[in-house]
XYZ file of C-alpha atoms in Angstrom:
602
model
C 0.000 0.000 0.000
C 1.303 3.427 -0.931
C 1.177 5.526 2.198
C 0.657 9.264 2.457
C 3.732 11.376 2.764
C 5.653 10.445 -0.367
C 5.743 13.276 -2.860
C 3.972 12.669 -6.123
C 5.358 14.033 -9.388
C 3.004 16.967 -9.099
C 3.281 19.296 -6.213
C -0.458 19.079 -5.773
C -0.497 15.471 -4.842
C 2.232 15.781 -2.283
C 0.151 17.160 0.445
C -3.236 15.891 -0.245
C -2.750 12.636 1.451
C -1.999 13.987 4.787
C -4.856 16.264 4.847
C -7.251 13.886 3.420
C -6.532 11.540 6.127
C -6.506 13.865 8.945
C -9.739 14.913 7.637
C -11.070 11.709 8.759
C -10.405 13.107 12.143
C -13.861 12.712 13.408
C -14.876 10.147 10.984
C -13.996 7.116 9.085
C -13.773 5.451 5.805
C -16.533 2.965 5.263
C -16.175 -0.510 3.865
C -18.501 -1.444 1.035
C -21.591 -3.572 1.340
C -21.034 -5.165 -2.053
C -18.808 -8.171 -2.547
C -16.272 -6.341 -4.695
C -13.392 -4.979 -2.585
C -12.742 -1.251 -2.638
C -10.253 0.973 -0.896
C -11.482 2.297 2.425
C -11.368 5.905 1.386
C -13.488 5.381 -1.702
C -16.444 3.550 -0.250
C -19.916 4.951 -0.481
C -22.422 4.796 2.298
C -26.134 4.748 1.818
C -27.206 7.873 -0.088
C -28.885 10.604 1.888
C -31.616 12.946 0.808
C -29.398 15.905 1.492
C -25.813 16.445 0.459
C -23.044 17.382 2.895
C -23.070 20.961 4.191
C -20.916 23.338 2.150
C -18.006 25.277 3.681
C -19.013 28.285 5.728
C -18.554 31.490 3.742
C -15.841 33.951 4.645
C -13.697 31.527 6.634
C -10.075 32.385 7.267
C -7.705 29.710 5.874
C -6.806 28.501 9.367
C -10.446 27.922 10.245
C -11.283 26.494 6.837
C -8.505 23.942 7.210
C -9.864 22.973 10.615
C -13.327 22.547 9.107
C -11.813 20.497 6.316
C -10.275 18.078 8.828
C -13.725 17.519 10.246
C -15.354 17.123 6.828
C -12.925 14.389 5.850
C -14.534 12.218 8.487
C -17.393 11.596 6.067
C -16.340 9.077 3.369
C -19.637 9.208 1.487
C -19.224 9.510 -2.278
C -15.432 9.434 -2.125
C -15.212 12.050 0.611
C -17.492 14.482 -1.162
C -17.818 16.581 1.991
C -14.063 17.136 2.086
C -13.773 17.758 -1.641
C -15.991 20.820 -1.275
C -13.075 22.448 0.535
C -10.815 21.958 -2.488
C -10.434 23.718 -5.769
C -11.947 21.747 -8.666
C -8.459 20.857 -9.894
C -7.363 19.587 -6.494
C -10.529 17.551 -6.070
C -10.077 15.982 -9.492
C -6.495 14.935 -8.751
C -6.824 13.844 -5.127
C -6.791 10.043 -4.798
C -8.337 9.235 -1.429
C -7.757 5.494 -1.993
C -3.951 5.764 -2.060
C -3.604 4.731 1.593
C -4.908 5.353 5.075
C -2.595 6.450 7.854
C -3.581 6.848 11.504
C -1.578 9.472 13.399
C -1.340 10.877 16.887
C -1.991 14.539 17.753
C -1.433 16.184 14.377
C -0.089 19.743 14.498
C -1.263 22.136 11.792
C 1.283 24.919 11.336
C 1.097 27.916 9.025
C 4.262 28.142 6.989
C 3.433 31.222 4.942
C 0.585 33.469 3.842
C 0.760 36.148 1.213
C -2.141 37.667 -0.626
C -4.310 34.891 -2.043
C -1.840 32.073 -1.249
C -1.137 30.217 1.998
C 0.931 27.142 2.932
C 0.400 24.900 5.938
C 2.441 22.018 7.310
C 0.869 19.104 9.128
C 3.163 17.124 11.412
C 2.198 14.035 13.386
C 3.442 10.765 14.859
C 2.571 7.713 12.788
C 0.497 5.153 14.694
C -0.835 2.624 12.199
C -1.751 1.890 8.624
C -5.247 0.714 7.749
C -5.560 -1.614 4.763
C -8.527 -1.608 2.360
C -9.899 -4.739 4.055
C -9.886 -3.003 7.450
C -6.795 -4.744 8.804
C -4.608 -2.650 11.089
C -0.806 -2.537 11.248
C 1.094 -0.612 13.906
C 3.882 1.600 12.539
C 6.377 4.066 13.971
C 7.937 7.308 12.790
C 6.675 10.736 11.833
C 4.799 12.203 8.893
C 5.064 15.767 7.604
C 3.081 17.085 4.660
C 2.214 20.423 3.173
C -1.170 21.842 2.252
C -1.325 24.614 -0.321
C -4.329 26.931 -0.196
C -5.598 29.611 -2.523
C -8.442 32.108 -2.620
C -11.133 31.413 -5.230
C -13.837 34.034 -5.769
C -13.016 35.444 -2.353
C -13.159 32.069 -0.551
C -10.150 30.055 0.627
C -9.837 26.553 -0.819
C -7.245 23.772 -0.698
C -5.276 23.720 -3.925
C -2.660 21.019 -3.365
C -2.467 18.081 -0.939
C -1.048 14.532 -0.884
C -2.978 11.525 -2.100
C -4.485 9.256 0.526
C -6.161 9.672 3.895
C -4.628 10.533 7.253
C -6.724 10.421 10.401
C -6.171 11.262 14.036
C -6.185 8.188 16.295
C -8.733 9.749 18.636
C -11.161 10.283 15.791
C -10.343 6.814 14.469
C -11.308 5.295 17.816
C -14.614 7.150 17.778
C -15.501 6.342 14.198
C -14.277 2.773 13.756
C -15.067 -0.372 15.669
C -12.856 -3.401 15.946
C -14.659 -6.478 14.640
C -13.533 -10.087 14.617
C -13.951 -12.384 11.640
C -13.566 -16.086 12.310
C -12.061 -18.666 9.978
C -11.515 -22.367 10.630
C -8.094 -23.668 11.591
C -6.521 -26.288 9.289
C -7.741 -29.198 11.422
C -11.292 -27.881 11.718
C -11.096 -28.150 15.518
C -11.425 -24.436 16.251
C -11.799 -21.044 14.651
C -9.132 -18.388 14.249
C -9.776 -14.680 14.889
C -8.995 -12.170 12.128
C -9.345 -8.567 13.320
C -10.837 -5.845 11.102
C -11.703 -2.204 11.759
C -14.993 -1.183 10.182
C -17.085 1.959 10.049
C -20.580 1.354 8.720
C -24.054 2.096 10.076
C -25.368 -0.608 12.385
C -28.031 -1.695 9.904
C -25.329 -2.404 7.302
C -22.930 -4.244 9.606
C -24.349 -7.746 9.124
C -23.997 -7.513 5.373
C -20.532 -6.020 5.641
C -19.221 -8.729 7.957
C -20.597 -11.516 5.789
C -19.137 -9.885 2.708
C -15.738 -9.763 4.391
C -16.064 -13.437 5.301
C -16.760 -14.324 1.675
C -13.685 -12.325 0.620
C -11.523 -14.404 2.916
C -8.878 -13.853 5.548
C -6.035 -11.393 5.519
C -3.313 -12.490 3.073
C -0.944 -13.479 5.874
C -3.465 -16.043 7.166
C -4.615 -17.397 3.811
C -2.282 -20.402 3.899
C -3.187 -21.440 7.453
C -6.978 -21.134 7.700
C -10.020 -22.629 6.003
C -13.030 -20.633 4.909
C -16.315 -22.482 4.642
C -17.985 -19.340 3.293
C -16.024 -19.422 0.055
C -16.909 -20.516 -3.464
C -18.916 -22.515 -4.292
C -20.738 -21.421 -1.118
C -22.152 -17.903 -1.486
C -24.798 -15.686 0.045
C -28.226 -16.386 -1.454
C -30.839 -13.666 -1.481
C -31.215 -10.834 1.021
C -30.279 -11.045 4.684
C -33.369 -10.511 6.820
C -34.498 -10.738 10.389
C -35.184 -14.262 11.626
C -38.889 -13.825 10.875
C -38.175 -12.630 7.332
C -38.565 -8.892 8.015
C -35.957 -7.064 5.895
C -35.972 -3.857 7.943
C -33.094 -2.838 10.198
C -31.256 -6.135 10.095
C -28.753 -6.364 12.916
C -30.359 -3.608 14.958
C -31.916 -4.550 18.279
C -33.830 -7.802 18.671
C -35.211 -10.085 16.009
C -32.279 -12.286 15.052
C -30.906 -12.866 11.566
C -31.947 -15.117 8.669
C -29.213 -16.012 6.161
C -29.379 -18.392 3.211
C -26.207 -19.891 1.725
C -26.221 -21.149 -1.841
C -24.129 -24.291 -2.285
C -24.045 -25.113 1.430
C -26.307 -28.129 0.983
C -23.347 -29.919 -0.624
C -21.148 -29.488 2.449
C -20.399 -32.366 4.788
C -22.077 -32.138 8.230
C -18.827 -31.116 9.939
C -18.187 -28.391 7.371
C -21.726 -27.085 7.837
C -21.055 -26.844 11.546
C -17.833 -24.932 10.874
C -19.716 -22.597 8.531
C -22.213 -21.930 11.308
C -19.382 -21.335 13.779
C -17.718 -18.802 11.483
C -20.944 -16.897 10.920
C -22.452 -17.059 14.403
C -19.257 -16.181 16.277
C -18.460 -13.346 13.854
C -21.922 -11.814 14.190
C -22.144 -12.348 17.946
C -18.784 -10.627 18.474
C -20.272 -7.588 16.726
C -23.299 -7.594 19.058
C -25.595 -8.743 16.264
C -28.052 -10.773 18.273
C -29.505 -14.179 17.491
C -31.259 -16.409 16.944
C -29.331 -17.136 13.758
C -31.596 -18.858 11.228
C -29.086 -20.407 8.828
C -30.267 -22.020 5.603
C -28.600 -24.091 2.915
C -30.196 -23.530 -0.487
C -33.464 -22.562 1.152
C -33.583 -25.405 3.678
C -32.224 -25.545 7.256
C -28.445 -25.813 7.383
C -28.940 -28.369 10.169
C -32.302 -29.900 11.041
C -31.460 -29.753 14.746
C -31.754 -25.970 14.622
C -34.591 -25.649 12.124
C -37.163 -24.461 14.649
C -35.234 -22.137 16.941
C -32.112 -21.298 14.983
C -28.495 -21.394 16.078
C -27.123 -19.747 19.220
C -23.626 -18.929 20.404
C -23.816 -21.861 22.810
C -24.173 -24.240 19.854
C -20.771 -23.287 18.414
C -18.782 -21.784 21.289
C -16.720 -24.968 21.653
C -15.010 -23.946 18.393
C -13.970 -20.574 19.821
C -10.324 -19.920 20.733
C -11.382 -19.000 24.268
C -12.850 -22.460 24.818
C -9.779 -24.122 23.321
C -7.472 -22.163 25.649
C -9.294 -22.866 28.917
C -7.137 -23.995 31.843
C -8.395 -27.457 32.758
C -5.548 -28.597 35.024
C -5.330 -25.815 37.598
C -2.539 -23.484 38.645
C 1.018 -24.765 38.883
C 4.223 -22.880 39.567
C 7.976 -23.019 39.511
C 9.345 -22.799 43.063
C 12.917 -23.429 44.213
C 13.708 -24.965 40.830
C 10.891 -27.531 40.933
C 7.361 -27.864 39.572
C 4.664 -27.438 42.225
C 0.886 -27.608 42.165
C -1.440 -25.174 43.920
C -4.199 -27.172 45.639
C -7.007 -26.308 48.023
C -4.886 -27.625 50.885
C -1.707 -25.797 49.906
C 1.233 -25.917 47.513
C 2.739 -29.364 46.934
C 5.538 -30.616 44.736
C 4.365 -32.304 41.558
C 5.048 -36.037 41.330
C 7.862 -37.451 39.245
C 11.044 -35.931 37.894
C 9.877 -32.330 37.482
C 8.707 -32.052 41.071
C 11.806 -33.714 42.523
C 14.616 -31.572 41.091
C 15.837 -28.091 42.014
C 17.489 -26.865 38.829
C 14.561 -25.843 36.592
C 14.511 -22.261 35.250
C 11.253 -22.309 33.250
C 8.564 -24.851 32.579
C 5.475 -25.507 30.434
C 2.607 -27.997 30.716
C 0.679 -29.392 27.778
C -2.987 -28.332 27.736
C -4.120 -31.744 28.977
C -1.491 -31.724 31.715
C 0.107 -34.993 30.650
C 3.368 -33.656 29.206
C 5.996 -31.299 30.574
C 8.779 -29.295 28.951
C 11.312 -27.511 31.143
C 14.586 -25.640 30.897
C 17.143 -26.952 33.388
C 20.535 -25.733 34.505
C 22.867 -28.387 33.205
C 25.402 -27.939 36.030
C 28.361 -28.615 33.759
C 31.555 -26.560 33.556
C 32.247 -24.274 30.590
C 32.490 -24.489 27.647
C 29.600 -26.973 27.792
C 26.135 -25.424 27.148
C 24.754 -24.359 30.518
C 21.069 -25.136 29.843
C 19.111 -28.174 28.680
C 15.570 -28.589 27.373
C 13.956 -31.525 29.152
C 10.807 -33.304 27.923
C 8.832 -35.789 29.978
C 5.510 -36.850 31.426
C 3.701 -35.345 34.381
C 4.465 -37.635 37.294
C 7.005 -39.619 35.288
C 10.542 -39.279 33.989
C 12.245 -36.904 31.553
C 15.127 -36.799 29.100
C 17.179 -34.039 27.421
C 16.367 -33.067 23.844
C 18.349 -29.849 23.217
C 21.065 -27.674 24.735
C 22.058 -24.034 24.534
C 23.556 -21.040 26.258
C 20.013 -19.680 26.494
C 16.694 -21.455 26.063
C 13.362 -19.614 26.174
C 10.383 -20.703 28.252
C 8.825 -23.608 26.296
C 5.343 -23.420 24.748
C 3.129 -26.400 23.912
C 0.714 -26.651 21.017
C -2.948 -27.216 21.889
C -2.828 -30.938 21.035
C 0.371 -31.529 22.995
C 2.062 -32.595 19.790
C 5.107 -30.322 20.107
C 6.872 -28.037 22.532
C 8.393 -24.916 20.980
C 11.475 -23.138 22.317
C 14.157 -20.701 21.169
C 17.805 -21.741 21.470
C 20.429 -18.977 21.786
C 18.014 -16.273 20.685
C 17.704 -17.202 17.007
C 17.160 -20.944 16.586
C 13.493 -21.925 16.973
C 12.850 -25.619 17.505
C 9.886 -27.948 17.851
C 10.306 -30.900 20.169
C 7.788 -33.169 18.467
C 6.224 -35.818 20.665
C 4.971 -39.113 19.284
C 2.341 -40.156 21.811
C 2.203 -43.626 20.355
C 5.860 -44.445 20.917
C 6.879 -41.776 23.424
C 9.722 -40.719 21.144
C 10.620 -37.043 20.809
C 12.355 -35.601 17.751
C 13.756 -32.084 17.504
C 13.006 -30.184 14.312
C 14.131 -26.718 13.351
C 11.607 -24.056 12.391
C 12.381 -21.804 9.430
C 12.791 -18.264 10.811
C 14.241 -16.570 7.734
C 11.113 -14.456 7.281
C 11.448 -13.148 10.842
C 14.925 -11.750 10.494
C 14.631 -10.655 6.870
C 17.678 -9.355 5.095
C 20.677 -7.831 6.910
C 19.718 -4.405 5.554
C 16.052 -4.640 6.565
C 15.474 -7.222 9.297
C 11.949 -7.639 10.598
C 13.192 -8.538 14.067
C 16.257 -6.798 15.442
C 17.956 -8.675 18.224
C 17.527 -12.051 19.935
C 14.194 -13.739 20.600
C 13.691 -14.079 24.350
C 10.097 -15.337 24.423
C 7.860 -17.283 22.042
C 4.322 -18.456 22.827
C 2.208 -20.452 20.370
C -1.505 -19.585 20.335
C -4.152 -22.122 21.325
C -5.191 -22.474 17.679
C -1.578 -23.083 16.651
C -1.881 -20.529 13.845
C 0.044 -17.665 15.456
C 3.060 -17.164 17.696
C 3.641 -14.191 20.002
C 7.286 -13.182 20.188
C 9.526 -10.845 22.170
C 12.656 -9.859 20.262
C 15.000 -7.186 21.587
C 12.287 -6.083 23.995
C 9.672 -5.532 21.270
C 6.497 -7.567 20.733
C 5.544 -9.245 17.461
C 2.896 -11.689 16.269
C 3.936 -14.091 13.515
C 1.988 -16.678 11.528
C 2.814 -20.356 12.061
C 2.703 -21.959 8.636
C 3.080 -25.720 8.100
C 4.691 -26.756 4.833
C 3.914 -29.892 2.779
C 7.286 -31.417 3.685
C 6.404 -31.354 7.385
C 8.505 -28.313 8.227
C 7.117 -25.215 9.913
C 7.828 -21.630 8.968
C 7.281 -18.448 10.975
C 6.079 -15.765 8.566
C 4.542 -12.286 8.417
C 5.886 -10.847 11.689
C 3.649 -7.967 12.748
C 4.893 -5.452 15.351
C 2.018 -5.042 17.755
C 3.157 -3.070 20.789
C 5.119 0.177 20.849
C 6.165 0.221 24.505
C 8.133 2.885 26.340
C 10.122 0.131 28.093
C 11.217 -3.331 26.997
C 8.873 -6.296 27.167
C 10.153 -9.148 29.315
C 7.353 -11.742 29.201
C 4.066 -12.361 27.405
C 1.239 -14.825 27.044
C -1.951 -15.303 25.066
C -5.107 -13.914 26.630
C -7.771 -15.701 24.613
C -7.516 -15.732 20.846
C -7.139 -12.072 19.923
C -5.315 -10.402 22.818
C -1.903 -10.735 24.448
C -0.845 -9.829 27.973
C 2.646 -8.347 28.260
C 4.916 -7.710 31.241
C 7.479 -4.968 30.738
C 10.310 -3.273 32.577
C 9.750 -0.311 34.878
C 7.376 0.749 37.606
C 4.745 2.495 35.466
C 2.074 0.219 34.019
C 4.260 -2.896 34.137
C 1.466 -5.104 32.742
C -0.494 -4.242 29.592
C -2.797 -6.058 27.200
C -2.861 -5.445 23.470
C -4.908 -6.740 20.552
C -3.036 -8.992 18.138
C -3.134 -6.346 15.415
C -1.384 -3.808 17.655
C -4.481 -1.776 18.443
C -6.215 -1.155 21.750
C -3.282 -1.241 24.127
C -4.677 -1.154 27.673
C -2.801 -0.874 30.964
C -3.717 -3.557 33.482
C -4.020 -2.450 37.069
C -0.770 -2.268 39.021
C -2.568 -2.351 42.391
C -0.481 -4.394 44.837
C 2.323 -5.134 42.359
C 5.957 -4.650 43.372
C 7.942 -4.343 40.121
C 9.885 -5.590 38.391
C 7.373 -8.029 36.930
C 9.356 -11.024 35.713
C 6.848 -13.489 34.217
C 3.233 -13.427 33.094
C 0.929 -16.413 32.541
C -2.704 -16.314 31.509
C -5.802 -18.153 30.421
C -8.937 -16.464 29.055
C -10.315 -16.082 32.587
C -7.270 -15.769 34.860
C -4.002 -13.900 34.831
C -0.941 -14.402 37.000
C 2.389 -12.610 37.296
C 5.624 -13.048 39.181
C 6.970 -9.808 40.630
C 9.789 -9.127 43.088
C 7.799 -10.688 45.948
C 6.328 -13.793 44.358
C 3.320 -14.975 42.346
C 0.122 -12.912 42.269
C -3.251 -13.418 40.596
C -5.589 -10.742 39.277
C -8.872 -10.552 41.145
C -11.898 -8.295 41.238
C -13.529 -6.883 44.329
C -17.086 -8.191 44.249
C -18.417 -5.062 45.945
C -16.707 -2.542 43.675
C -15.025 -2.137 40.318
C -11.579 -2.292 41.942
C -9.228 -4.867 40.477
C -5.978 -5.754 42.168
C -3.272 -8.399 42.271
C -3.421 -10.840 45.173
C -0.515 -12.903 46.459
C -0.844 -16.669 46.053
C -0.092 -18.320 49.425
C 2.971 -20.520 49.326
C 4.426 -18.867 46.222
C 6.461 -16.029 47.665
C 10.042 -15.272 46.705
C 11.940 -14.081 43.653
C 12.525 -17.661 42.433
C 8.847 -18.406 41.831
C 6.846 -18.153 38.603
C 3.277 -19.070 37.609
C 2.735 -22.017 35.248
C -0.447 -22.524 33.230
C -0.988 -24.990 30.377
C 0.212 -23.901 26.961
């Protein structure tokens, strides 16, 4: 995507982008309701009986420019409201589809004014780029563009500006809403979240979300997800309320009725996945059920013919359900694995509970397998750390060595434990449950580090956590947070691709974990907001309460419903006061000390 800020061959185009985007200050660019993709800035909303208000007469250029930034918030008819503030030539040349940039606190500065000519400079910090499909990508740096203005028939108008749209992040947050599309994982066991930012009226949202589903996932996910709402399956006829009423679909009560052409040919499991994609996507957008789903005019599943589908019917496919902690809280204490029980903290049975040299540890989701990093206790130059794999309550054996080994991370099926050796070698310790054998296989990380002149990740990887769906991996490299795609190849190898920077932190990240399917919890250095959560596209960074924490926070572990950290005093869990909105961290009895760390499955 060509982003605003680069000068076009004509001076006019140079500055239009910036302004156009900032114009979206209070508004947004809509996504189309038709199935053909269009750039965000060019989408039309439903026509209105009245056109946008014209510029106020007699406005000084400073005030006109301010009005222009507000008018750009309306994307109807290719930002017609904003184009009224331009000269005809500028309007004809301005390409509002050239890119969309989100910025922080833009400054509008007058550079010069003489007679009927004026020049303004807009400076701002870059926050993110917004793709035509609504996907969000965090970026860093600054943008600086010029706006040329001239007086036409006594009224000031914009004469030159860069192509594209720039919008203030505050206005972006008011005008856009984060929505979640769901696609099936390769095994069909769960669905994978795909975040999109959309600005459409509520009564158009159902159609827009289904259209996006038919268009498929973001390109980075295309190789690792399945889409049951893809050709030959298509939308058939209009989307209505559950009772057939076409008015105000998706607004208030009444449910939704959707017919899918070609779905009658799907296998029963694929029909269920189709329902999961649709129901979970709509429910996440507060589009209420029941969801009457049809296949070529007949019920998609006879079990739900009378009352329709509900979230409860498909929630077992959701990443939150897949990531639930079903084995309770464990911890690392004095170099051994311990279990937190109702009667106290006890050492786990077997090898992992009987040693005192473990530095990090991970349990498989079913609690049957354990991966741990142990101090080898050998003199230099032998590698000081060893990755141990074994069974809970049983024995263990070494599978890899290194000067540094990251905290291991199990896949949801317990098929492999991932770890990073010496900061740049990612391995999978693949477990054969039939034979008990473990083989170590390298993961291709070439796409993470890029070329020497333009690496994606700069510095060693200190943390890697595989998501519950197995489709993504959260990474800390040189203190920065990334999310990469986990892509299996036909030859059995795995590749980490499409690293996306998701958190611009003022201090370095030290630990992270998945918090459901579309958010990550991050512990970072320092005393100010040491724990934050962030969406997997880099948006919506939120500080978690620091009540009762004593930084530094060393480790974070989480499930969709519980979060734990290890600070300078020990292990604490996040709780809520039932009588107020106060949330605070509470010490876990028996897990005090700087050598403790929480352990949850995954």
